[in-house]
Tab-separated table of C-alpha atoms (C1' of nucleotides) in Angstrom:
chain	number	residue	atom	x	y	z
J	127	UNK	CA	-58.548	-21.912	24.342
J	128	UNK	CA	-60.517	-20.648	21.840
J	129	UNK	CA	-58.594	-20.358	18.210
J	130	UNK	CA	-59.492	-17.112	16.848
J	131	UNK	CA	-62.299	-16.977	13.820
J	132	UNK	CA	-63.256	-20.745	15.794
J	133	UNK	CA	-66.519	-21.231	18.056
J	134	UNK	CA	-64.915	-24.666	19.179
J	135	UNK	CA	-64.462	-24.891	22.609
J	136	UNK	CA	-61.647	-27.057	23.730
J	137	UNK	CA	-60.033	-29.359	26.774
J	138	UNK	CA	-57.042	-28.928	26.141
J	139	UNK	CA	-55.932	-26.569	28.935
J	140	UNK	CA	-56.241	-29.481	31.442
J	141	UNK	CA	-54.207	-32.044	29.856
J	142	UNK	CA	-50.919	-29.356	29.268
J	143	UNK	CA	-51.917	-28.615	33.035
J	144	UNK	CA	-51.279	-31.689	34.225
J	145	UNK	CA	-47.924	-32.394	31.999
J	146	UNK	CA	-46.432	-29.019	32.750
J	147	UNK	CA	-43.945	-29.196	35.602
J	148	UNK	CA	-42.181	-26.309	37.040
J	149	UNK	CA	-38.386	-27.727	36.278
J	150	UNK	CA	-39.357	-27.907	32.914
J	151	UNK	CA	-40.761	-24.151	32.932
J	152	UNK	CA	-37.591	-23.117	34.823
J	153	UNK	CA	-35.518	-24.605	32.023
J	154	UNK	CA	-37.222	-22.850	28.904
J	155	UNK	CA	-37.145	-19.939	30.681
J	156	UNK	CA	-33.370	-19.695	30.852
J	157	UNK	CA	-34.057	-20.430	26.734
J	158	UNK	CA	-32.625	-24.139	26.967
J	159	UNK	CA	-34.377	-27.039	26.134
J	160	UNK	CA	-34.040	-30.091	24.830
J	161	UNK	CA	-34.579	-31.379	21.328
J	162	UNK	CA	-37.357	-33.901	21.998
J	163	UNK	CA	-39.312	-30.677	22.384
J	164	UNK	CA	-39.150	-30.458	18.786
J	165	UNK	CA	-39.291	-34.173	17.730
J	166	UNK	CA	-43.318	-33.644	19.401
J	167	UNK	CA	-43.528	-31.005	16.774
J	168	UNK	CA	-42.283	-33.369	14.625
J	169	UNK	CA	-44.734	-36.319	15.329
J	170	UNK	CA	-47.225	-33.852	13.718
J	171	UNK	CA	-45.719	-33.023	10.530
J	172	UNK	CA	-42.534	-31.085	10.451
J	173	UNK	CA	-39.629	-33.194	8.992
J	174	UNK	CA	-38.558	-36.926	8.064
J	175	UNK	CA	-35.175	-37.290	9.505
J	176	UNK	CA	-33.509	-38.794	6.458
J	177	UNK	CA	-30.972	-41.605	7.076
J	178	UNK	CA	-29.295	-41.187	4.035
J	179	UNK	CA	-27.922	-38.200	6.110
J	180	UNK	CA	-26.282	-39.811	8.489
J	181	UNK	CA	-24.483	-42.609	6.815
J	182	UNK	CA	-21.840	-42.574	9.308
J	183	UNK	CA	-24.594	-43.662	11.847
J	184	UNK	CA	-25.363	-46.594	10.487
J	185	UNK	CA	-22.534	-49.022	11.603
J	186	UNK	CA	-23.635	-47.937	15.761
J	187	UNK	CA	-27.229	-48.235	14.645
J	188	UNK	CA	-26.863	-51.768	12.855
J	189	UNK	CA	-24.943	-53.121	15.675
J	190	UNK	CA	-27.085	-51.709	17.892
J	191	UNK	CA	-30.053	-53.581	15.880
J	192	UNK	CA	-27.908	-57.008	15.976
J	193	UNK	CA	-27.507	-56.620	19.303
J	194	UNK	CA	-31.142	-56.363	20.029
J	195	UNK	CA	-32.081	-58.965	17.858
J	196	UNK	CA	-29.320	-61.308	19.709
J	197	UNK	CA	-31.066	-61.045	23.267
J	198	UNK	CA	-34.411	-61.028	21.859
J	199	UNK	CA	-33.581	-64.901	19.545
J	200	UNK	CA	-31.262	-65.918	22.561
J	201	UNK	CA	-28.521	-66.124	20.401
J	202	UNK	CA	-25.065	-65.189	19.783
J	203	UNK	CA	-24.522	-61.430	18.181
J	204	UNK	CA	-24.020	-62.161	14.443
J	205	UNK	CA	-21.513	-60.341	12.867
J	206	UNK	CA	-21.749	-58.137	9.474
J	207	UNK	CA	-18.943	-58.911	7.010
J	208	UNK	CA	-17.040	-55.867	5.809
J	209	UNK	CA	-18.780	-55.883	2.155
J	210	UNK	CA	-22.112	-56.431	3.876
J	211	UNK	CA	-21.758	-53.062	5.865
J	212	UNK	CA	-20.376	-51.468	2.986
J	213	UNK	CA	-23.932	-52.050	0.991
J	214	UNK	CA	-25.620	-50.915	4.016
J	215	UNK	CA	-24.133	-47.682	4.079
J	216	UNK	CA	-24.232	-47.222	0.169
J	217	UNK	CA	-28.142	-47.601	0.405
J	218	UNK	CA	-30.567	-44.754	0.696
J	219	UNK	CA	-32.406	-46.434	2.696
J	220	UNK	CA	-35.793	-44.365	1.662
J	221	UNK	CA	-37.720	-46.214	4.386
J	222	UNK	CA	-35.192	-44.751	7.405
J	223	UNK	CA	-34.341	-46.612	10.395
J	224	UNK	CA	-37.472	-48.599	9.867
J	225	UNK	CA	-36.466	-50.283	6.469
J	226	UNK	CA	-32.937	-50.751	8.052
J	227	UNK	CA	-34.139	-52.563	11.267
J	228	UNK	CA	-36.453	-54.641	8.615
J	229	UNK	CA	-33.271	-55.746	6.725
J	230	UNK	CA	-31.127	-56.539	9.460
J	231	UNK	CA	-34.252	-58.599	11.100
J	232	UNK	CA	-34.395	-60.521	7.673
J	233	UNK	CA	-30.073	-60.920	7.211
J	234	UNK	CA	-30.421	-62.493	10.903
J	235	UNK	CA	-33.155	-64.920	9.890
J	236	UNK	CA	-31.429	-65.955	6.660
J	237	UNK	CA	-27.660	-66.265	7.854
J	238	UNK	CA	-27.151	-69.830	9.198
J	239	UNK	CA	-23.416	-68.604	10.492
J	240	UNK	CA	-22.741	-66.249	12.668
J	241	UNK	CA	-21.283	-63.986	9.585
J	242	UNK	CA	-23.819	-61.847	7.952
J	243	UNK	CA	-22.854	-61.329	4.232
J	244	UNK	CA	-24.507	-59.377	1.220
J	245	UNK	CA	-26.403	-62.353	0.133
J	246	UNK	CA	-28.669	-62.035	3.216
J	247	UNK	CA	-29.618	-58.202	2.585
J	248	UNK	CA	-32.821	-57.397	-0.040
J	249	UNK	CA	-32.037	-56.933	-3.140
J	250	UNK	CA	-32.662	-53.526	-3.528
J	251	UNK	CA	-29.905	-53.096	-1.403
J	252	UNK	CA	-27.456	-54.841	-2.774
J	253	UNK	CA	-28.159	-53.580	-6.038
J	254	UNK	CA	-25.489	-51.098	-5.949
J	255	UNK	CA	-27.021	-47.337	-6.954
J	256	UNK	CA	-30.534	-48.331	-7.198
J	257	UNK	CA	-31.093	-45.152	-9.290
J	258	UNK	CA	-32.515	-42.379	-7.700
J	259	UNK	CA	-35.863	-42.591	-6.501
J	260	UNK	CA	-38.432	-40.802	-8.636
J	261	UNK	CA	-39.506	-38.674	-6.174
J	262	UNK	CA	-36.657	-38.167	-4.062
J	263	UNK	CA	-38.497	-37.166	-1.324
J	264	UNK	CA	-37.218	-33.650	-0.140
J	265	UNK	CA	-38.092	-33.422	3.236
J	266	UNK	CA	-39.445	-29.808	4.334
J	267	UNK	CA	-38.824	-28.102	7.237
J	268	UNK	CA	-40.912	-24.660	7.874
J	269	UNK	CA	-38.852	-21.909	7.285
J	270	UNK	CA	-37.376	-19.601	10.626
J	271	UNK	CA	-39.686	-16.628	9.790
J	272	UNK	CA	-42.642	-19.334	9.523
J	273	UNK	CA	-41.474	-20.448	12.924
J	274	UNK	CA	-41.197	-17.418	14.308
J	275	UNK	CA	-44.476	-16.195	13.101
J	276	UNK	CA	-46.309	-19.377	14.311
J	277	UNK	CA	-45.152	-19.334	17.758
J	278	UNK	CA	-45.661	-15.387	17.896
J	279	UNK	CA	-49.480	-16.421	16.792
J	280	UNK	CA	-49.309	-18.541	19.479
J	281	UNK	CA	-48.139	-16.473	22.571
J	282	UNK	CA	-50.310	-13.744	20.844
J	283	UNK	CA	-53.063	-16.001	21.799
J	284	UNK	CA	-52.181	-17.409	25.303
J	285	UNK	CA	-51.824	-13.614	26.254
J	286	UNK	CA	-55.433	-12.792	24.651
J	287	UNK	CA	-54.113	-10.953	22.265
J	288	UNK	CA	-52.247	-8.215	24.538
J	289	UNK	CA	-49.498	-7.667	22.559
J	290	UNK	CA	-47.331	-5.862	24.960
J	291	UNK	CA	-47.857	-8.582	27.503
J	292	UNK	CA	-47.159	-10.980	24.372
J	293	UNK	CA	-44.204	-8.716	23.648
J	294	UNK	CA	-43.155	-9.192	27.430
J	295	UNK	CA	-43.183	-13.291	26.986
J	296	UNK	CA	-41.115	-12.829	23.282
J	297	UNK	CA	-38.467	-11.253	24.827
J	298	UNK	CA	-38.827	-8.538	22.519
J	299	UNK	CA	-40.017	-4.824	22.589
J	300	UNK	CA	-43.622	-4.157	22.556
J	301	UNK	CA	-43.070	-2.115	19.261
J	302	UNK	CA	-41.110	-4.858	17.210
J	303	UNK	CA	-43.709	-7.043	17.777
J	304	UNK	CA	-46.238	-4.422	16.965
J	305	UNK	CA	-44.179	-4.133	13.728
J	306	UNK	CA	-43.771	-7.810	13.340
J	307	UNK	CA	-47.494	-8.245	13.375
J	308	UNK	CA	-47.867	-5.755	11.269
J	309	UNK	CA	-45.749	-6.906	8.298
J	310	UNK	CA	-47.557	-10.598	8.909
J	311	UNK	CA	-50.730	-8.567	7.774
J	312	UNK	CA	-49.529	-6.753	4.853
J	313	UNK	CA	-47.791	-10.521	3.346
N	185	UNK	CA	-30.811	-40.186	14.642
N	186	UNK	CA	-28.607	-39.582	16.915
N	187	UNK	CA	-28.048	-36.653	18.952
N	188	UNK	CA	-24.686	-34.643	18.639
N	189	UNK	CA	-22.317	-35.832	21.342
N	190	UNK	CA	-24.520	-39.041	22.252
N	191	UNK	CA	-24.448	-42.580	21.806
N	192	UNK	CA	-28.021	-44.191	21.730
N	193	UNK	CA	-29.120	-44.908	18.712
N	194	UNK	CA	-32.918	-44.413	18.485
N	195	UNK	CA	-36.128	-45.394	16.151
N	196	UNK	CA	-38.492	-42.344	16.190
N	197	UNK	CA	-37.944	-41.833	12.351
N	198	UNK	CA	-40.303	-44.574	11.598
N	199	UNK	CA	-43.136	-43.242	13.546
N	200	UNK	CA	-42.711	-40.143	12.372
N	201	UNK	CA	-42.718	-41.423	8.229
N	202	UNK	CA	-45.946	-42.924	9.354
N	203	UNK	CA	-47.831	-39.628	11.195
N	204	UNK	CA	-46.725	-37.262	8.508
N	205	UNK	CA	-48.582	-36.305	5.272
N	206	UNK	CA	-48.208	-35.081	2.346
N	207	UNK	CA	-50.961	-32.200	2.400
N	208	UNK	CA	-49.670	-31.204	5.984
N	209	UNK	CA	-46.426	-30.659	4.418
N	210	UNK	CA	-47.313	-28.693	1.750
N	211	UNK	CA	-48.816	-26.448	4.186
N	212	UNK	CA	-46.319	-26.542	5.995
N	213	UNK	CA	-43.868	-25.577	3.214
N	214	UNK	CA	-46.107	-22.440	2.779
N	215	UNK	CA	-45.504	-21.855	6.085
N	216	UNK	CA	-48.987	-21.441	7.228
N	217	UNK	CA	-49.477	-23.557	9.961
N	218	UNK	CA	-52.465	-24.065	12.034
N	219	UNK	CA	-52.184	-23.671	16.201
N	220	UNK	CA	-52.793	-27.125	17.307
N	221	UNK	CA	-49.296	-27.696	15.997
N	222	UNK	CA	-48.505	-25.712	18.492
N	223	UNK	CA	-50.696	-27.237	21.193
N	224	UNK	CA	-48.562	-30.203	20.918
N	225	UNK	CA	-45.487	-27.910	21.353
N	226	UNK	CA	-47.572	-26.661	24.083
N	227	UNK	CA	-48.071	-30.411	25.740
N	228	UNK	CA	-44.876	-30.700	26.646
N	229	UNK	CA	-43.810	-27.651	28.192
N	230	UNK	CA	-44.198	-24.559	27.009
N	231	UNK	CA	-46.751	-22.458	28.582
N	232	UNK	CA	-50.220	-22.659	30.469
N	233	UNK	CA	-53.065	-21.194	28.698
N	234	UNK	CA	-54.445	-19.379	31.385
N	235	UNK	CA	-58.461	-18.905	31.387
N	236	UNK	CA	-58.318	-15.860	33.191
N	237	UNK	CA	-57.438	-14.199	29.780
N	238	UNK	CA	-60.274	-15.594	28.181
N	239	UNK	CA	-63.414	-14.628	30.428
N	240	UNK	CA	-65.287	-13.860	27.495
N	241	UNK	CA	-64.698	-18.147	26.815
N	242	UNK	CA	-66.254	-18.781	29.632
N	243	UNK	CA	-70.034	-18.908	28.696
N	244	UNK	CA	-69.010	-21.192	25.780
N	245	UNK	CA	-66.813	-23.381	27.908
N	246	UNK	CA	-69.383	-23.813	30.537
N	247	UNK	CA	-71.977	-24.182	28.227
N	248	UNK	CA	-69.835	-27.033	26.380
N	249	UNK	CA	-69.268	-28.796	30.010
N	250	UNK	CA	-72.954	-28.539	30.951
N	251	UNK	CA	-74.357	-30.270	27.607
N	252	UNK	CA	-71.700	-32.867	28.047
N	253	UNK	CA	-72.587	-33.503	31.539
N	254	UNK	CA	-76.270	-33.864	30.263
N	255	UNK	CA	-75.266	-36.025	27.827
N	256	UNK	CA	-73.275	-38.558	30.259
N	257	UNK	CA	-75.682	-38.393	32.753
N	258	UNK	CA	-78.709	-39.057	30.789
N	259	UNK	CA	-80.638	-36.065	32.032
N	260	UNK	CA	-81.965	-32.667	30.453
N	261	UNK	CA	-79.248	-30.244	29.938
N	262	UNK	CA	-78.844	-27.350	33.358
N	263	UNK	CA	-78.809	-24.152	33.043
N	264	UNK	CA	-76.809	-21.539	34.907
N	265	UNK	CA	-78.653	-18.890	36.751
N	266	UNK	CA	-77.342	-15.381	35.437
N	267	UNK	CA	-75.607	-14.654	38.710
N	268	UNK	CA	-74.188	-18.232	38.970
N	269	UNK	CA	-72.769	-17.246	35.520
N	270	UNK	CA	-71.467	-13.653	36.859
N	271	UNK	CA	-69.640	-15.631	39.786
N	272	UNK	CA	-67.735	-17.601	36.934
N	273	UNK	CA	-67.030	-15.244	35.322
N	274	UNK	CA	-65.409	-13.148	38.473
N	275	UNK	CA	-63.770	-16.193	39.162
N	276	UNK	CA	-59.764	-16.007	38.219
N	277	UNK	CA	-59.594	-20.329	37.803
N	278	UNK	CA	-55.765	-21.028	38.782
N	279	UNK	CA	-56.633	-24.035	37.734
N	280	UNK	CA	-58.149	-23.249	34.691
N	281	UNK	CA	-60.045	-25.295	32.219
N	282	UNK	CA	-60.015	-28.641	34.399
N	283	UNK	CA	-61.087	-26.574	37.871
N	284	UNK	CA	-63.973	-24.900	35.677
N	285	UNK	CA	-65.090	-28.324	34.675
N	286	UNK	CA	-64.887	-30.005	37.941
N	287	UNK	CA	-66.572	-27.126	39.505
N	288	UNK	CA	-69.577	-27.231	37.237
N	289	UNK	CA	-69.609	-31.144	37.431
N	290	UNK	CA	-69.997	-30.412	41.749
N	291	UNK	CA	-73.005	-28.271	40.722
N	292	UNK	CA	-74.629	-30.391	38.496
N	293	UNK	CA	-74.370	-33.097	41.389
N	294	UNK	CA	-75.626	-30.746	44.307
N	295	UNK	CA	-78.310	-29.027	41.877
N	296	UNK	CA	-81.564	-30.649	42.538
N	297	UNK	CA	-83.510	-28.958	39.850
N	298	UNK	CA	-82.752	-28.200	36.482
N	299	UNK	CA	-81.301	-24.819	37.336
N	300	UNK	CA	-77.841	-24.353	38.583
N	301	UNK	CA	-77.490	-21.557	41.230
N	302	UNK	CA	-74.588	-19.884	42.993
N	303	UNK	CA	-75.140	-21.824	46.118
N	304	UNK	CA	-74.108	-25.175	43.812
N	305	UNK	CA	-70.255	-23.826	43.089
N	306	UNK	CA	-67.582	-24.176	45.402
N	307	UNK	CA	-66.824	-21.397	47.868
N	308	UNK	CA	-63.741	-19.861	46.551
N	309	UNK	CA	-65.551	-19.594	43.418
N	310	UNK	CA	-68.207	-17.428	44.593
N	311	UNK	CA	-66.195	-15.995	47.423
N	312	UNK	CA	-66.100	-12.232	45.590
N	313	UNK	CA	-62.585	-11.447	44.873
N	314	UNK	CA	-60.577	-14.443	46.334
N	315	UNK	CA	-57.550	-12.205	47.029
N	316	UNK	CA	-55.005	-12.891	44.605
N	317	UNK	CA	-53.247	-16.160	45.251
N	318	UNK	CA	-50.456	-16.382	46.696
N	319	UNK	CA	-47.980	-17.257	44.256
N	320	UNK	CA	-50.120	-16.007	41.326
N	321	UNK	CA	-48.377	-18.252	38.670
N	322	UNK	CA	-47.528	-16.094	36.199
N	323	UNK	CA	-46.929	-18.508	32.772
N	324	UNK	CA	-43.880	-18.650	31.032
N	325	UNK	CA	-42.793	-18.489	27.192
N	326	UNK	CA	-39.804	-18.949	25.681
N	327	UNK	CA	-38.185	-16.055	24.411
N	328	UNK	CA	-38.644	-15.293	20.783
N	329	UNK	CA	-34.828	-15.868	20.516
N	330	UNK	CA	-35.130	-19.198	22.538
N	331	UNK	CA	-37.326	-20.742	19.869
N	332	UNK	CA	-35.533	-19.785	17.083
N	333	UNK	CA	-32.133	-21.192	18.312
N	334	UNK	CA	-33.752	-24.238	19.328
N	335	UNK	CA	-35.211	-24.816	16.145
N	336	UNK	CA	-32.583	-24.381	14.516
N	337	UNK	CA	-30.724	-26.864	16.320
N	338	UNK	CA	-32.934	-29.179	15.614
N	339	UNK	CA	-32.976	-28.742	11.944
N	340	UNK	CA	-29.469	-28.891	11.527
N	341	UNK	CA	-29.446	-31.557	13.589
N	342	UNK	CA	-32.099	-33.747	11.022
N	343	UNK	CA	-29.831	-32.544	8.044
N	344	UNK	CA	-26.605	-34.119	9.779
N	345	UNK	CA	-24.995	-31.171	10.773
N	346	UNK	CA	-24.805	-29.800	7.356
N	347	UNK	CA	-25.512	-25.857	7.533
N	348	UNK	CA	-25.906	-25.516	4.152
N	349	UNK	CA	-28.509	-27.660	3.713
N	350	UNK	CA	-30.036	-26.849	6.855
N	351	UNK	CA	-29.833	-22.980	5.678
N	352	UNK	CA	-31.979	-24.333	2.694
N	353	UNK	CA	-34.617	-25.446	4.883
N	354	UNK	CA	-34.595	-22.531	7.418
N	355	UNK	CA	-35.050	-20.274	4.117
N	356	UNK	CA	-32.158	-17.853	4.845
N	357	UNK	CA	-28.522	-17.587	3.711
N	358	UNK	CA	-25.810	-20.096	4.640
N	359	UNK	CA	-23.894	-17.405	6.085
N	360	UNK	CA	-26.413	-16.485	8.133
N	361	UNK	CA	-26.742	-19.437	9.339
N	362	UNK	CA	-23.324	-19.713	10.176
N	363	UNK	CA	-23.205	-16.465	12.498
N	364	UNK	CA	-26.306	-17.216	14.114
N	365	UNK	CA	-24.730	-20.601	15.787
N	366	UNK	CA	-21.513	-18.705	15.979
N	367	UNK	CA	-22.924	-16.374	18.018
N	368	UNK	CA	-24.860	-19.284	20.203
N	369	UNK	CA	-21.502	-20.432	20.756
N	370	UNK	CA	-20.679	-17.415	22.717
N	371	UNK	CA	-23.361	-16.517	24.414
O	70	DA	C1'	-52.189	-0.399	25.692
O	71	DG	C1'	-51.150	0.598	20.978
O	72	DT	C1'	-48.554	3.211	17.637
O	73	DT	C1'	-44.965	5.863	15.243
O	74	DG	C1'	-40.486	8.744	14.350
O	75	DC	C1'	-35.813	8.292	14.642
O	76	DA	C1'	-30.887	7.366	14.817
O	77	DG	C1'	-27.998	3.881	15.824
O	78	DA	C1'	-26.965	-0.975	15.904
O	79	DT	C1'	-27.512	-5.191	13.813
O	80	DT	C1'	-28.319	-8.373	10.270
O	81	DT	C1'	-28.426	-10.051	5.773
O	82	DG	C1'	-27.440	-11.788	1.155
O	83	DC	C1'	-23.994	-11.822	-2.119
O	84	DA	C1'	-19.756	-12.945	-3.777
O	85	DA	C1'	-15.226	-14.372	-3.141
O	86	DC	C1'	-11.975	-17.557	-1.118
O	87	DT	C1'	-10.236	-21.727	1.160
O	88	DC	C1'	-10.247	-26.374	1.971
O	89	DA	C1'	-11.272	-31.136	1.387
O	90	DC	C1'	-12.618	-34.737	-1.419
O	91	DC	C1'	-13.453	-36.840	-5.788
G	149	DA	C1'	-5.410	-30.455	-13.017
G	150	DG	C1'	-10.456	-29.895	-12.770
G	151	DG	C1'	-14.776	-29.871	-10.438
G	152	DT	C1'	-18.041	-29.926	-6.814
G	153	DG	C1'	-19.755	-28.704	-2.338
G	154	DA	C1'	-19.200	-27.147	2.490
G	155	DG	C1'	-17.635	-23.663	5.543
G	156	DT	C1'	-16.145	-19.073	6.282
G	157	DT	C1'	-15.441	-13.994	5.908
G	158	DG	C1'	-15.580	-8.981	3.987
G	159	DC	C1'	-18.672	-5.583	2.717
G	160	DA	C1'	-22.227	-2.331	1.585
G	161	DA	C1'	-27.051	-2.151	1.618
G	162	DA	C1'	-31.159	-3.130	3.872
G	163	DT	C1'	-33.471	-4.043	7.860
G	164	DC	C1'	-34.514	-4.121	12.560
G	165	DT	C1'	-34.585	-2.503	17.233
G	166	DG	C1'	-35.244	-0.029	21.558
G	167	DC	C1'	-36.312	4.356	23.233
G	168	DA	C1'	-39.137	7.995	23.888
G	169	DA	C1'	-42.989	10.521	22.669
DNA sequence: AGTTGCAGATTTGCAACTCACC
DNA sequence: AGGTGAGTTGCAAATCTGCAA
């Protein structure tokens, strides 16, 4: 595919090709698909899934972490103590899953018992309200209409620019499209 | 994150901290976004850019191929004879991009001199009007309406279920929002 | 195929209200 | 009792849509 206003010509083609299966097509068709569809759009650039979101997740995901860790030390599971998950889940945790997993790692290596307790976490953790990061990173998803325009760009293209064929793909009538288009020029 | 309704716990938030940048989200926050975000989309699933909307590529593309083969190959680049090129150009490539390449890789093989000629493609490329195949794939989108609810899942999934904040990021109303997935629900 | 008028259907943002939690 | 924030609903205005030309 050639992007329009571009000269580049591209491989692409072939590699979607061979990844494409017709389950898969079958699926989207019906309009259902599966989220990981849009965590590949997310490798790119989308979002940062923000743990301090889903506070209520990390109990599963620390156990799951000291579980992991367990097998891979051959050793028992160690256990959090009650005040020790309590700073967990009263951190930010700015650095996600990531800076989680890197904490845990470290309580495991510094706990001697099979109890982890607070004195094993970083500091920043423990220090309870590390104020507000400067730049509390808002993380930024594209708004609908910039989805919707994108992806209408992008059939647009696929269907060399027909737009009632496009229009056909959308869903939609050939004239809302038209329309659509049409107020993507005037903005 | 994990997923509404499931257990695993999973790590892709790190890797995604680490692919994203700044710039790209700023762009993105404009909401002009370039294609190849799309092509990833595109990887997965979503559609198969079919050449035989883009004849007009075709000189490019095969001219792309041939200097690449050159290059490889250590020779002086081929040319195509203009009939050889007319014969692409008829040609409908079900198999797009990678049977174009492959078919002008044959040629370069079976051409002797530094021209390519008809003779050199396969025969169901030159075969005049290969009667339409049988099951003449005809690619799939989703539907306009697919994408947006799917996106929207997804957001509201990375803002832990909270609409409002997820109604921030889709850049529409919270009560919007709210009878958009109410209306998933029944459909 | 692309475009436009049109009348009806739908959608939207706003504001108000409830509910839960601090 | 007071305040904040999420979720939800009524409503009138604004927009959007499919159809047909």
């Amino acid at each position: 595919m050639i992007p329009v206003g571009a000269t580049e010509a591209v491989s692409v083609d072939t590699r979607v090709l061979a990844a494409t299966n017709r389950d898969l097509e079958e699926e989207i068709k019906r309009g259902s698909f599966r989220p990981d569809l849009f965590y590949r759009l997310n490798v790119i650039a989308v979002h940062l899934p923000p743990l301090r979101h889903r506070q209520d997740d990390i109990p599963l995901l620390a156990e799951s972490f000291l579980a992991r860790s367990a097998t891979l030390r051959n050793e028992g599971v160690k256990m959090l103590r009650d005040d020790t998950l309590d700073a967990l889940m009263a951190y930010a945790w700015p650095g996600n899953v990531r800076e989680l997993e890197n904490a845990l790692e470290r309580a495991v290596i510094l706990s001697t018992g099979s109890v982890i307790d607070p004195d094993a976490l970083p500091e920043r953790v423990t220090a309870r309200r590390a104020e507000p990061l400067v730049s509390e990173r808002t993380p930024v998803s594209p708004t609908l209409e910039a989805i919707e325009r994108a992806y209408i760009q992008w059939v647009l293209q696929n269907e060399g620019g027909n737009k009632s064929r496009a229009a056909d793909m959308l869903g939609i009538d050939p004239s809302t499209l038209y329309r659509k288009l049409a107020r993507y020029g005037e903005a």
